[in-house]
Coordinates of C-alpha atoms in Angstrom, one line a residue:
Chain A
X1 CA 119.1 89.2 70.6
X2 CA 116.2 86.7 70.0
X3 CA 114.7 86.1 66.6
X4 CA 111.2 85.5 65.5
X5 CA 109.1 84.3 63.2
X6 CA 106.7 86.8 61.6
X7 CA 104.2 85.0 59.9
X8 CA 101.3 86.3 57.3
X9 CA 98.5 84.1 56.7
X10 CA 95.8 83.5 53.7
X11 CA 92.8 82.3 54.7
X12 CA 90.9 80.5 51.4
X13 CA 87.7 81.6 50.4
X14 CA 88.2 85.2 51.8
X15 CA 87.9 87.6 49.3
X16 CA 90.7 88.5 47.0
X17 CA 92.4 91.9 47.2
X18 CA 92.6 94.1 44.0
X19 CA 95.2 94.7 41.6
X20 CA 95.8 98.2 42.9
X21 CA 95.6 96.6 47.0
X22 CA 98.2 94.4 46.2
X23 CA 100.0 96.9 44.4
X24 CA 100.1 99.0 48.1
X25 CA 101.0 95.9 49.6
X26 CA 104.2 94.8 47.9
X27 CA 105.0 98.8 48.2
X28 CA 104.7 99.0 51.8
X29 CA 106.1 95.3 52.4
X30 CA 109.4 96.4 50.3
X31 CA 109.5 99.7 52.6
X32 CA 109.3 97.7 55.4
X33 CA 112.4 95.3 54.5
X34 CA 114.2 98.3 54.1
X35 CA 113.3 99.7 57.0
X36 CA 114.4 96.0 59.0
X37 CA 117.4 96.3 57.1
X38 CA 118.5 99.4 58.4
X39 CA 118.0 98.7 61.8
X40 CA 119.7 95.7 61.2
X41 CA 116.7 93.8 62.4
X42 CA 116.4 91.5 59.3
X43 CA 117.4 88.1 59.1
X44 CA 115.0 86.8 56.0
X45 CA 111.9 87.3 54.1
X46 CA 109.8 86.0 51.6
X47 CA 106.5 85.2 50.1
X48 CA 105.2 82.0 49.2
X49 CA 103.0 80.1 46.4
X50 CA 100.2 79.0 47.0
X51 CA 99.0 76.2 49.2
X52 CA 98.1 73.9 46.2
X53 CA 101.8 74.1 44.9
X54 CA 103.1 72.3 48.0
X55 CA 104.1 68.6 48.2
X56 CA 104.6 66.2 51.7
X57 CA 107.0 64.1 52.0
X58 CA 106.7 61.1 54.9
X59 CA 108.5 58.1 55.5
X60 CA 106.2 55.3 56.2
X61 CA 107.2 51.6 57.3
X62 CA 110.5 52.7 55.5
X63 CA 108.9 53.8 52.6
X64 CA 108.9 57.5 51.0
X65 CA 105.6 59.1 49.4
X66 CA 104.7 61.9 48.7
X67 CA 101.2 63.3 48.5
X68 CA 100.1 66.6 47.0
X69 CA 99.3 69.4 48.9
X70 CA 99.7 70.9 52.3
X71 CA 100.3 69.2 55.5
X72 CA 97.5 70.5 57.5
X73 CA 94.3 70.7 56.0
X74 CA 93.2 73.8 57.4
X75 CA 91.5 76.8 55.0
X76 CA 94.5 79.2 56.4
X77 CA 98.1 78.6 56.0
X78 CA 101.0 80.6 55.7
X79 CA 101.4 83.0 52.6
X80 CA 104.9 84.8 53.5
X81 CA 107.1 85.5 56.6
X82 CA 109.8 87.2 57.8
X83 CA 112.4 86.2 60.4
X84 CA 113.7 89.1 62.3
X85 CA 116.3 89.6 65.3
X86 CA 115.5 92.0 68.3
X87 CA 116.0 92.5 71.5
X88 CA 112.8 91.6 73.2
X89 CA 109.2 91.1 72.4
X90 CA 108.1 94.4 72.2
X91 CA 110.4 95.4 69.8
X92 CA 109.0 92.2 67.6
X93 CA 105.8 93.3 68.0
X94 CA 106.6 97.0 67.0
X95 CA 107.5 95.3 63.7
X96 CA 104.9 93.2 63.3
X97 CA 102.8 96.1 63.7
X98 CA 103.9 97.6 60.9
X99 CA 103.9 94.4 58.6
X100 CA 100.1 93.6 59.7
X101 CA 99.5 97.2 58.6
X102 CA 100.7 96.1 55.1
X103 CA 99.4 92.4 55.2
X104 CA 96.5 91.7 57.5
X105 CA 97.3 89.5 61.4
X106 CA 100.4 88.6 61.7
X107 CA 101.7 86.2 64.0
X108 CA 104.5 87.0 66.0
X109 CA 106.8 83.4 67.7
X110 CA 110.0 83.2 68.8
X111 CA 112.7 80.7 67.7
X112 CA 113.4 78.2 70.2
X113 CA 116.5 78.2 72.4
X114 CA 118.6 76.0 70.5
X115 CA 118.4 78.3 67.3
X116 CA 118.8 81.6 69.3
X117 CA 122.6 80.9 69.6
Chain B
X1 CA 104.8 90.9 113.1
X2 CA 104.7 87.1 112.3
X3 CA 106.2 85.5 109.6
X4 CA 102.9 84.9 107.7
X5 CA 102.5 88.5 107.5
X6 CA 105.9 89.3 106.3
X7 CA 105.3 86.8 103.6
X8 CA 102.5 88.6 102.2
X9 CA 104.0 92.1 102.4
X10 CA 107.6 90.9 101.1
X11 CA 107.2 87.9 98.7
X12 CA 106.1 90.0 95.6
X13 CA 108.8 92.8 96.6
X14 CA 111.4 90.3 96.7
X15 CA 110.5 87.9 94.0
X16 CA 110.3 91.1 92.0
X17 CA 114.5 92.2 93.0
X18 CA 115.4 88.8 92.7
X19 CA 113.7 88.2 88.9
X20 CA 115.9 91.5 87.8
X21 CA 119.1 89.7 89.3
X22 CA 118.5 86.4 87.8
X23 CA 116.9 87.3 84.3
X24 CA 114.6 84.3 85.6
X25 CA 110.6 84.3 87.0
X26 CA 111.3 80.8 88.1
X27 CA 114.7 80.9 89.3
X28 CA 113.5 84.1 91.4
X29 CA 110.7 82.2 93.1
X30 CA 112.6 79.4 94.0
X31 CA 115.5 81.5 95.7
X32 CA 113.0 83.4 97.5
X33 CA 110.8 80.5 99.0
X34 CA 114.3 79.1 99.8
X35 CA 115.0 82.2 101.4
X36 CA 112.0 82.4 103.6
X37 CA 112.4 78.6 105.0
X38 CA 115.8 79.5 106.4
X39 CA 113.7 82.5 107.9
X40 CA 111.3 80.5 109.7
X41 CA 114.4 78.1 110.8
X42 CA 116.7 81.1 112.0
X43 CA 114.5 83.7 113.2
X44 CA 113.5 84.2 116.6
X45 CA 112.2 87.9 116.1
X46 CA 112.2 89.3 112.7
X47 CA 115.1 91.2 111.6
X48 CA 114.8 95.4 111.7
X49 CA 114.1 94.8 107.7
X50 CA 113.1 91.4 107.1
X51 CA 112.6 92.1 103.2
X52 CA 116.8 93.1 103.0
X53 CA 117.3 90.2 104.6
X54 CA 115.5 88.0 102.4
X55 CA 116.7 89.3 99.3
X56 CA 120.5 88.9 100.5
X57 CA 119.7 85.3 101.8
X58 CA 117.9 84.5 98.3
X59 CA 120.3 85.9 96.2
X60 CA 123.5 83.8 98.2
X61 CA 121.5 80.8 97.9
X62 CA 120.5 81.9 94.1
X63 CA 124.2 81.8 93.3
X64 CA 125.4 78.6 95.6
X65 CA 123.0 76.8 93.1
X66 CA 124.0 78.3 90.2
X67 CA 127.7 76.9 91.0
X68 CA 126.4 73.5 91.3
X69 CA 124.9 73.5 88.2
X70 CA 126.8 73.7 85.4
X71 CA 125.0 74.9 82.0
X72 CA 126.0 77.6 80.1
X73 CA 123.0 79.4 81.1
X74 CA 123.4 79.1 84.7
X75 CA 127.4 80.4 84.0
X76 CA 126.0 83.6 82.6
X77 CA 123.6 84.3 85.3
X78 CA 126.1 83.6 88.0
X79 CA 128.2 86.2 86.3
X80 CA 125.9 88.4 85.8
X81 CA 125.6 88.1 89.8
X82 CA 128.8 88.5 90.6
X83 CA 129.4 91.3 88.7
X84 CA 127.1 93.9 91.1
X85 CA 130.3 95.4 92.8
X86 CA 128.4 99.1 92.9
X87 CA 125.5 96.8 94.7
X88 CA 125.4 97.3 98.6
X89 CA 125.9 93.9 100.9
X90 CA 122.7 94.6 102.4
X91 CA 119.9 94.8 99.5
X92 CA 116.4 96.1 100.2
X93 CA 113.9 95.1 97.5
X94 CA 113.4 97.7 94.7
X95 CA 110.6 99.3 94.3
X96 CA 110.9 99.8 90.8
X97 CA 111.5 96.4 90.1
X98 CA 107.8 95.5 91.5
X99 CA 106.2 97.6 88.4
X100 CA 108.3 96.5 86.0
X101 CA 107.4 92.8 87.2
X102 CA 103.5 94.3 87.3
X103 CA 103.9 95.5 83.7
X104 CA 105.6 92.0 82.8
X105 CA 102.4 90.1 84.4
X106 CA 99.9 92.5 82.4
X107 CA 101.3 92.0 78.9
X108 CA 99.0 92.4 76.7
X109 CA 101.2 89.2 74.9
X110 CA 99.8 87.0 78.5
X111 CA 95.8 85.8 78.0
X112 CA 93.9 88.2 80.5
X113 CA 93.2 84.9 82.9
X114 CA 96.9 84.8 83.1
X115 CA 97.6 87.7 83.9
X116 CA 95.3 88.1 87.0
X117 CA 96.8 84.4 88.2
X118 CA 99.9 85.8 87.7
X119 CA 100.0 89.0 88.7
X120 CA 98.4 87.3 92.4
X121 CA 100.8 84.6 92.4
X122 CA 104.0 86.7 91.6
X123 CA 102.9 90.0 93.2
X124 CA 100.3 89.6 95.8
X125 CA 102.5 86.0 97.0
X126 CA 98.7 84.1 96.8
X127 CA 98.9 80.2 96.4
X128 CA 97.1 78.3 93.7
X129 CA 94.8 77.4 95.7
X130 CA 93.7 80.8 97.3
X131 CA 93.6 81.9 93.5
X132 CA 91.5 79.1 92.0
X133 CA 89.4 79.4 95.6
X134 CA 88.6 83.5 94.3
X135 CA 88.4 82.8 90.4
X136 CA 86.2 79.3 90.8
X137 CA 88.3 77.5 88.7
X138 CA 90.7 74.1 89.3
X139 CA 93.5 74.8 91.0
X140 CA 95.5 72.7 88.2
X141 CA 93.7 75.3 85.5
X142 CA 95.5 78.1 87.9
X143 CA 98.6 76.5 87.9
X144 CA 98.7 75.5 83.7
X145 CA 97.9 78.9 83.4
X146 CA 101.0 80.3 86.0
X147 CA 103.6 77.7 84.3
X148 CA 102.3 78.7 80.6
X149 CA 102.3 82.8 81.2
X150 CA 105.8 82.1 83.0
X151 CA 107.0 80.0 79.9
X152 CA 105.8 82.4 77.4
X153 CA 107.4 85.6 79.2
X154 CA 110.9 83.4 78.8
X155 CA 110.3 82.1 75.3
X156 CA 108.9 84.9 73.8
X157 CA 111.4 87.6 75.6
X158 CA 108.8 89.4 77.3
X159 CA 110.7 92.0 78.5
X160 CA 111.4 93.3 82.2
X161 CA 110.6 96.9 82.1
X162 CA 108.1 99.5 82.2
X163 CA 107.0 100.6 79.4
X164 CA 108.1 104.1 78.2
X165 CA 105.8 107.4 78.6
X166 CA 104.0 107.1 74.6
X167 CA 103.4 103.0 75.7
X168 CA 101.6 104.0 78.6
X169 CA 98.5 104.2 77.5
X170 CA 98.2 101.2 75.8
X171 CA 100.1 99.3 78.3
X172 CA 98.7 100.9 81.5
X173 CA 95.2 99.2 81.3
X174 CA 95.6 96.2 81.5
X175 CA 97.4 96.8 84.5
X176 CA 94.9 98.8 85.6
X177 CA 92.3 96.0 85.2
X178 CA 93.8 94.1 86.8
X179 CA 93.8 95.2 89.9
X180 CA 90.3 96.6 89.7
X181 CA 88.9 93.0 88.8
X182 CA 91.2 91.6 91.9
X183 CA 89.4 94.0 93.9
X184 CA 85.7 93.2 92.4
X185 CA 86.2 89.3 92.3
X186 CA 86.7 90.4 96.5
X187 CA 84.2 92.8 97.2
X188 CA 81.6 90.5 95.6
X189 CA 82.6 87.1 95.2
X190 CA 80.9 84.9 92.4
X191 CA 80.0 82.0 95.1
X192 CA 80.5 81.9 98.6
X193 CA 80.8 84.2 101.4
X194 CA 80.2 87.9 99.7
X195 CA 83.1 89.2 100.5
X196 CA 86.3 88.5 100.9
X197 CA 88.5 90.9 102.5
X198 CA 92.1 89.2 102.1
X199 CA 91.2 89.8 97.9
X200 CA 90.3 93.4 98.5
X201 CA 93.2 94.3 100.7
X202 CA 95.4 92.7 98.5
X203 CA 94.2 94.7 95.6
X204 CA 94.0 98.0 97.5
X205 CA 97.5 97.1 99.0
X206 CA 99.1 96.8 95.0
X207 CA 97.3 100.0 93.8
X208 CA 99.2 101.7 96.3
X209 CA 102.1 100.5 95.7
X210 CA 101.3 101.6 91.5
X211 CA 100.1 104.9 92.6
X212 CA 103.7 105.4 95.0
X213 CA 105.3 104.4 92.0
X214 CA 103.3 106.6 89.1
X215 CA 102.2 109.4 91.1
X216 CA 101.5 111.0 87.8
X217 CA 99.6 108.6 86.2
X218 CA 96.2 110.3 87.1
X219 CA 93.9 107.6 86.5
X220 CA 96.5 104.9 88.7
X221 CA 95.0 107.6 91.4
X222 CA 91.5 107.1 90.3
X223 CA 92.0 103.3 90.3
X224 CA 93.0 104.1 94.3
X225 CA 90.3 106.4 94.9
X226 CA 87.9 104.1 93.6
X227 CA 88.8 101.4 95.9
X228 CA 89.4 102.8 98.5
X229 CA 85.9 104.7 98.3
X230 CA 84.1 101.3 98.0
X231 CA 86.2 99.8 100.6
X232 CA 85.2 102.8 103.2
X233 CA 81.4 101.4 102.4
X234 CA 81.6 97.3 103.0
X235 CA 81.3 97.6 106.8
X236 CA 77.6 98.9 106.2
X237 CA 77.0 96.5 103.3
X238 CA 75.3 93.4 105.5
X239 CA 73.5 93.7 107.9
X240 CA 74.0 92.2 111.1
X241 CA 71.8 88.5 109.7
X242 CA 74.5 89.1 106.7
X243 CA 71.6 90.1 104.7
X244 CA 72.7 92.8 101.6
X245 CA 72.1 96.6 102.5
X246 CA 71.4 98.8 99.6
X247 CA 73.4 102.1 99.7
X248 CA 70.4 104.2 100.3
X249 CA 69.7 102.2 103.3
X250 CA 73.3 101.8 104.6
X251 CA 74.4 102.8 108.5
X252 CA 76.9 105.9 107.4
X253 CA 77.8 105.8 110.5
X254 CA 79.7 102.8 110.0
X255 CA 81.8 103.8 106.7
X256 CA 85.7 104.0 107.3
X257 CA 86.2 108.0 107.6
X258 CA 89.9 107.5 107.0
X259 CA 89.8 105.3 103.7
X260 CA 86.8 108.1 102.7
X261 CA 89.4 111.1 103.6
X262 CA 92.0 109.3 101.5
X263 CA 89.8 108.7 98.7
X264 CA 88.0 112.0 98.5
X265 CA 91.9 113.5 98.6
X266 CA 92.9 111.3 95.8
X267 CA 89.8 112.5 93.8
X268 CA 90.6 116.4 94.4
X269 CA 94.0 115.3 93.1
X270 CA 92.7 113.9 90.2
X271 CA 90.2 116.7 89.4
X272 CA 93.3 119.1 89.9
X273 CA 94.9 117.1 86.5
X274 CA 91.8 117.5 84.7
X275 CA 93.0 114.6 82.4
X276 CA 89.6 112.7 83.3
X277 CA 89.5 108.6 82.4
X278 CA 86.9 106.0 83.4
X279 CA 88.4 104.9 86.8
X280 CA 88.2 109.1 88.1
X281 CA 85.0 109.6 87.1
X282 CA 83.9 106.2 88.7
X283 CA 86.3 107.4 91.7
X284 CA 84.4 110.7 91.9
X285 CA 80.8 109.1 91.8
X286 CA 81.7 107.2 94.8
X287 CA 83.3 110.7 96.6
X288 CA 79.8 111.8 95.8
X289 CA 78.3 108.9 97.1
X290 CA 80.7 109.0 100.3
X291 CA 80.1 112.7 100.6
X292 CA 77.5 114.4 103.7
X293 CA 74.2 113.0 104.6
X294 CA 73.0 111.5 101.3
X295 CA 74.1 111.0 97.5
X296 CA 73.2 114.0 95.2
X297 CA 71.9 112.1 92.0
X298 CA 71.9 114.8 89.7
X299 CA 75.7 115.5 90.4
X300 CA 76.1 111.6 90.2
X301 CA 73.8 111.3 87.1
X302 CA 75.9 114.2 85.5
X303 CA 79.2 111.8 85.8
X304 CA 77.6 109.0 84.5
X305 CA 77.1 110.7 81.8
X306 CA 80.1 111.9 81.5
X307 CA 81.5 108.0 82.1
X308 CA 78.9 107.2 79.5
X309 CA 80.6 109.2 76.7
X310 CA 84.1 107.6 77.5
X311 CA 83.3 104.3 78.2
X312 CA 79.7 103.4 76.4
X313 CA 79.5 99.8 77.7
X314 CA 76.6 98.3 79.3
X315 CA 77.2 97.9 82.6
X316 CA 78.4 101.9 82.7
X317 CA 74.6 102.2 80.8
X318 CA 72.9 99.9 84.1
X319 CA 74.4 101.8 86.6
X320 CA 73.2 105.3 84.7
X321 CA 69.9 104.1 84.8
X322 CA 69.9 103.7 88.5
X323 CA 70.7 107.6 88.7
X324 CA 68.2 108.2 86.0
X325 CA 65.6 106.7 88.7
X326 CA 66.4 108.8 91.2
X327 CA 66.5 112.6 89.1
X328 CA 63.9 111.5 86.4
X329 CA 61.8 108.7 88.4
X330 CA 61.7 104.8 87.6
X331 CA 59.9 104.9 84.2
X332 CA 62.5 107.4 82.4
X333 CA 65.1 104.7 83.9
X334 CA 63.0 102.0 82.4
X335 CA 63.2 103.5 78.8
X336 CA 67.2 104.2 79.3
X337 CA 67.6 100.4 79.6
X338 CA 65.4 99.1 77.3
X339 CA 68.4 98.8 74.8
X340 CA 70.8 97.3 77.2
X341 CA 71.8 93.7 77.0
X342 CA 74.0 92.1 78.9
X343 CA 73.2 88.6 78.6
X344 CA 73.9 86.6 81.8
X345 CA 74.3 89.2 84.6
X346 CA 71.9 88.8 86.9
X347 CA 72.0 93.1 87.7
X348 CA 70.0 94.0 84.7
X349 CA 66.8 92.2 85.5
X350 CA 67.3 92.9 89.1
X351 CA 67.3 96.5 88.2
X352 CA 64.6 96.2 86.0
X353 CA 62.7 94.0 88.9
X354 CA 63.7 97.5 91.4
X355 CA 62.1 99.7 88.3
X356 CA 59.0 98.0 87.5
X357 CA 57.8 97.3 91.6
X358 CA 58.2 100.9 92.1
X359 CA 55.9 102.2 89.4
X360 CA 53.7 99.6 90.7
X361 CA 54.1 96.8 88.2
X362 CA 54.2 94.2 90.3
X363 CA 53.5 91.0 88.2
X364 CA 56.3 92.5 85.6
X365 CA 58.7 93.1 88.8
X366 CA 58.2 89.3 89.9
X367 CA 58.8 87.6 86.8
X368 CA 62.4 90.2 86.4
X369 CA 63.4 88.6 90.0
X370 CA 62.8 85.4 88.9
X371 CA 65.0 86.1 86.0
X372 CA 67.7 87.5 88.5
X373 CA 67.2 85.2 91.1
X374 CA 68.4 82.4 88.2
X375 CA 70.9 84.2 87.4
X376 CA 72.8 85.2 90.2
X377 CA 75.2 83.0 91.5
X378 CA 76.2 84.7 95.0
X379 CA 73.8 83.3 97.4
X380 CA 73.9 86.2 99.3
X381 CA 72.4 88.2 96.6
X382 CA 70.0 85.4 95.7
X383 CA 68.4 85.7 99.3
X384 CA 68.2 89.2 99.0
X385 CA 66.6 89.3 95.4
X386 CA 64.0 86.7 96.8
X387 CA 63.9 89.0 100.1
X388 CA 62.9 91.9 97.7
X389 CA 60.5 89.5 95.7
X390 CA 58.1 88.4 98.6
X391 CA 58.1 92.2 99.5
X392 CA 55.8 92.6 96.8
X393 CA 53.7 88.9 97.5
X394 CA 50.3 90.2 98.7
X395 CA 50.2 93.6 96.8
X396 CA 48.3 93.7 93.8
X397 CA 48.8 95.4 90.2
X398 CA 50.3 93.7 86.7

């Protein structure tokens, strides 16, 4: 079994979806963790705050600060993820098929070797 | 046969058996070019089937290497070697395992650069340099490009198979593609000599090998018929200064009857299905094409449109026009391309150039070939569009 990162992205400025569309979305995403759960595909989900609401923390010259916001400042980053555990790529992208359905692109990326085991 | 020869017919076969032992694309290549130095050190004559033999000799020396080194990973393969007792001695490659590698090298996962470089490298056993030579790219953009595809197949866990019947048809064109784009890059080459015939019978030698393995797969038999048809034609395609015949004006005489045979077969086959796709109905305008004395345009016009209504892209709309000239006459044509664009391609305006002299317009024609002639990057086609261009010096009209 390998496992992969599933991750859904919010890109800022794009329009934001309605009540009732994100209404549809937590409905289907909640259908869809059932649905990994059954398979036993499902290793972890969850959704995340927004962008703002992160903090940095770098060690500098031996020195810790912290600075407010995200890492990269890019207008996407990641709003929610799931890590799932399947036999092959296909079968991640079969998945991630369905979760783009419910949440817009969704990149699909394996774990790395070291954290397959 | 020499050994050059076997390499070509056998590398893809046998890197294809050997990446099903090993689990590994790299690994698999490694044994196999390992496998056919011993060849050229032992051989005196070629044994009765030199591909068995390479496969056994690959996979020994695949497991003597996997005993030297000691990872876990390389325990686990060698087990997994080891463990073949139902295997014969004496392996031949699979044929099965050629389409699944195919179907690994056209994942729609891989970049579709990738998957032609690798789908030549691993398959058709072309070198770097004879791919970056067809594509007109560095050869060490053709080789990031191998090692990058190869890594991502690992890392992701592209998988080894083919894909099951309700996949197919999302996973079966890009295979398809290809191949056909192998063939074209061959049969008219972006820069240098026009053709190149070692691209072309690679790519007709691979849908082959597709269509023995999906003989079901209607449009993999359209693919074949399609190349095969346009392969029957390039003997008549230059002349003997290597100057660009136009079909109408092409020596039948010299078109390969057996490849023709073959392909208008193939197209009754397809027709029998009657599951038509754009590679058939391109397959069966080239049967029409190949068919008697001269091409019936309105039977070819009638599968264009046809084509048209599967496939409404703008090079399916060009080459309708030039059927359009020939049932409704060069103006009608005219006013069927007036919304095409297809920025760049030098075809259009050449077409357009082919249009406009024959109604007479010669000043319009000129300017289109100049277009063309800028455009083009073949140099063969260059001289012929400025062949066609001082045809119409000296006459007048605007």
């Amino acid at each position: 079994m390998k496992q992969y990162l599933l991750s859904v992205h919010f890109v800022e400025g794009a329009p934001a979806p309605s009540d009732e569309e994100m209404q549809t979305m937590f409905r289907e995403t909640d259908r869809i963790n059932d649905e990994l759960q059954a398979a036993g595909a499902w290793v972890f989900a969850g959704g995340l705050t927004a962008p703002d609401s992160a903090t940095v923390v770098r060690i500098e010259n031996g020195t810790t600060t912290l600075s407010d916001g995200p890492f990269a400042e890019t207008k996407e980053h990641i709003a929610g993820f799931w890590v799932i555990k399947c036999a092959d790529l296909d079968q991640a992208l079969a998945w991630a098929e369905k979760c783009a359905a419910a949440c817009g692109p969704v990149e699909v990326r394996p774990f790395d070797e070291l954290s397959q085991a | 046969m020499d050994l050059a020869s076997i390499y070509r017919a056998e590398y893809g076969r046998c890197v294809a058996t050997l990446a099903r032992f090993l689990g590994d694309i790299n690994l698999a290549e490694e044994a196999v070019q390992d496998a056919f130095t011993t060849a050229l050190q032992k051989w005196q004559t070629p044994p009765p089937n030199p591909g068995a033999w390479i496969v056994t000799t690959a996979r020994n020396r695949a497991v003597d290497r996997l005993r030297r080194e000691s990872t876990r990973e390389a325990r686990h393969a060698q087990a997994l070697l080891l463990h073949q007792q139902d295997e014969p001695q004496e392996v031949g490659p699979v044929k099965d395992d050629q389409l699944r590698l195919i179907f690994t090298c056209c994942h729609p996962a891989l970049a579709p650069d990738a998957r032609t470089a690798l789908t030549l490298r691993l398959l058709g056993g072309l070198e770097v340099p004879e791919i970056a030579r067809a594509y007109l790219v560095q050869e060490a953009t053709v080789a990031q490009r191998i090692v990058r595809a190869k890594k991502k197949i690992r890392d992701a866990g592209i998988p080894y198979r083919v894909p099951a019947e309700h996949e197919l048809p999302d996973r079966l064109p890009p295979v398809l593609t290809v191949l056909y784009l192998m063939f074209n890059e061959g049969y008219t080459s972006t820069a240098g000599p026009l053709i190149r015939t070692d691209l072309c019978t690679e790519a007709i030698r691979l849908a082959r090998e597709l269509a023995a393995l999906m003989p079901d797969e209607p449009e993999v038999l359209g693919l074949l018929a399609l190349l095969l048809l346009t392969e029957a034609r390039r003997p008549a395609r230059l002349d003997p200064a290597g100057q660009l015949v136009l079909l109408a004006d092409q020596d039948r005489s010299l078109w390969n009857r057996t490849l023709i045979a073959e392909g208008h077969d193939l197209v009754r086959r397809c027709l029998r299905r009657n599951r038509p796709g754009p590679y058939q109905i391109q397959a069966a305008i080239s049967a029409v094409h190949t068919d008697g004395a001269a091409s019936d345009w309105a039977q070819v016009l009638a599968l264009y449109d046809q084509l048209l209504a599967l496939a409404p892209t703008p090079i399916v709309a060009l080459n309708r026009a030039v059927a359009v000239a020939e049932v409704h006459g060069p103006a009608a044509a005219l006013a069927a391309l007036a919304d095409v664009d297809l920025p760049g391609y030098h075809r259009l305006p050449a077409t357009r150039a082919e249009l406009l002299a024959r109604l007479g317009r010669h000043a319009a024609a000129r300017a289109a070939y100049d277009q063309a002639v800028a455009l083009a990057t073949n140099e063969t086609e260059r001289a012929f569009l400025q062949t066609r261009r001082a045809e119409l010096t000296g006459t007048t009209g605007a």
